[in-house]
Coordinates of C-alpha atoms in Angstrom, one line a residue:
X1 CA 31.4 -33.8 -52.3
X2 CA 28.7 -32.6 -49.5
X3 CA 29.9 -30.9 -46.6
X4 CA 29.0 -32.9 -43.2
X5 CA 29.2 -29.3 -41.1
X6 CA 26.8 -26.7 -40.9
X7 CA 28.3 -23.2 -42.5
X8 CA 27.7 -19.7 -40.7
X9 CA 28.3 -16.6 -42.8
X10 CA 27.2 -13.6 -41.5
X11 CA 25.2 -10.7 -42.8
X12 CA 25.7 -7.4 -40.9
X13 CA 25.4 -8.3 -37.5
X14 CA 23.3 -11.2 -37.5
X15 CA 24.5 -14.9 -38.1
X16 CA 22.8 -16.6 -41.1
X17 CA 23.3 -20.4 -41.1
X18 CA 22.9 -22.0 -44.7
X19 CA 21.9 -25.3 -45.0
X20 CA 23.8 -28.6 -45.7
X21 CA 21.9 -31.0 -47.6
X22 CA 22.1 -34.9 -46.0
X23 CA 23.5 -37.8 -47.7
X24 CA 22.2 -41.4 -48.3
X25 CA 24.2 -42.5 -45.5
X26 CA 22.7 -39.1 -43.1
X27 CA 19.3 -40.7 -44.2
X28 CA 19.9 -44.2 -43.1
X29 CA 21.5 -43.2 -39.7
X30 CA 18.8 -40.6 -39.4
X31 CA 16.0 -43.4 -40.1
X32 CA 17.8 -45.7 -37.4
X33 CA 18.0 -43.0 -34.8
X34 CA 14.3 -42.8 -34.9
X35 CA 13.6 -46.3 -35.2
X36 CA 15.0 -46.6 -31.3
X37 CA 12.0 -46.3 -30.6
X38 CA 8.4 -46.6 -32.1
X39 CA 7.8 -43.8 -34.1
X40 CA 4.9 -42.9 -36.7
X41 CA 5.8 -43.2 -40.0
X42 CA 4.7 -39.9 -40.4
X43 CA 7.1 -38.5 -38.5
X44 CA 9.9 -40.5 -39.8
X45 CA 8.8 -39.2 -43.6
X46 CA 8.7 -35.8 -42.0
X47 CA 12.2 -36.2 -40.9
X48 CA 13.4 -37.5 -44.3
X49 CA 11.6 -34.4 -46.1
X50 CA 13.6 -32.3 -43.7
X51 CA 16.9 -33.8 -44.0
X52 CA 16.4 -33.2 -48.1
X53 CA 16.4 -29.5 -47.0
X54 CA 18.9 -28.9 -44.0
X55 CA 20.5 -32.0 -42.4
X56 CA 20.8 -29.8 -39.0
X57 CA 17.4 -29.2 -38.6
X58 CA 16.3 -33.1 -39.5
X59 CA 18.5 -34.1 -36.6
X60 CA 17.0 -31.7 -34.4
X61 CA 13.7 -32.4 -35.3
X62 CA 14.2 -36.6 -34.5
X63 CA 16.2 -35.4 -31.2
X64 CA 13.1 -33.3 -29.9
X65 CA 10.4 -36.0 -30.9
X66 CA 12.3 -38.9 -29.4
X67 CA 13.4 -36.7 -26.2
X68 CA 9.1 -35.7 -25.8
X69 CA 8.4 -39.4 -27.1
X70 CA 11.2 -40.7 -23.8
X71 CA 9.5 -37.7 -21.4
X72 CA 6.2 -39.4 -21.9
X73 CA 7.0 -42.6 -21.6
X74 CA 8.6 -42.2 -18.2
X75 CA 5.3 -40.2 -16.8
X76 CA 3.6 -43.2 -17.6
X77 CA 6.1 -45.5 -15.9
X78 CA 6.4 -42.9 -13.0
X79 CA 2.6 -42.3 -13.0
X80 CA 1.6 -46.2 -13.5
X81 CA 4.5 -47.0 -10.3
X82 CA 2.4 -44.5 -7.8
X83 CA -0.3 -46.1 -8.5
X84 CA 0.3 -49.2 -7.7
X85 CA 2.4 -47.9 -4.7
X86 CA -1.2 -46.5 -3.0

């Protein structure tokens, strides 16, 4: 049985988080959280190789790429919008 939660141990002071591999069914929702929008398939496969590694950090990966991917897309809507406005 894989664990769905990230563990923290700690070492001395310092945190250290240890890594919780995805399941088939964290890779299909992972691949449909990036197919919201159009993505490379580079990045999705990046995402996948992730995932096979830390689950946490796949997730965070698609999260930053779509939120950048989103940021851009509305300067162009907010940039193409002035433009017309002038």
């Amino acid at each position: 049985m894989q664990l769905n939660l990230e563990k923290t141990q700690q070492i001395g002071s310092q945190p250290l988080e240890t890594s919780v591999l995805a399941t088939d069914n964290d890779l299909v929702a992972l691949a449909e959280k990036l197919s919201e929008l159009e993505v490379p398939l580079k990045v999705l496969l990046q995402a996948l190789a992730i995932a096979a590694y830390d689950k946490a950090a796949a997730y965070r990966y698609a999260d930053n790429y779509l939120n950048n991917l989103k940021k851009q897309e509305q300067l162009l809507l907010e940039s193409s919008s002035n433009l017309r406005d002038s």
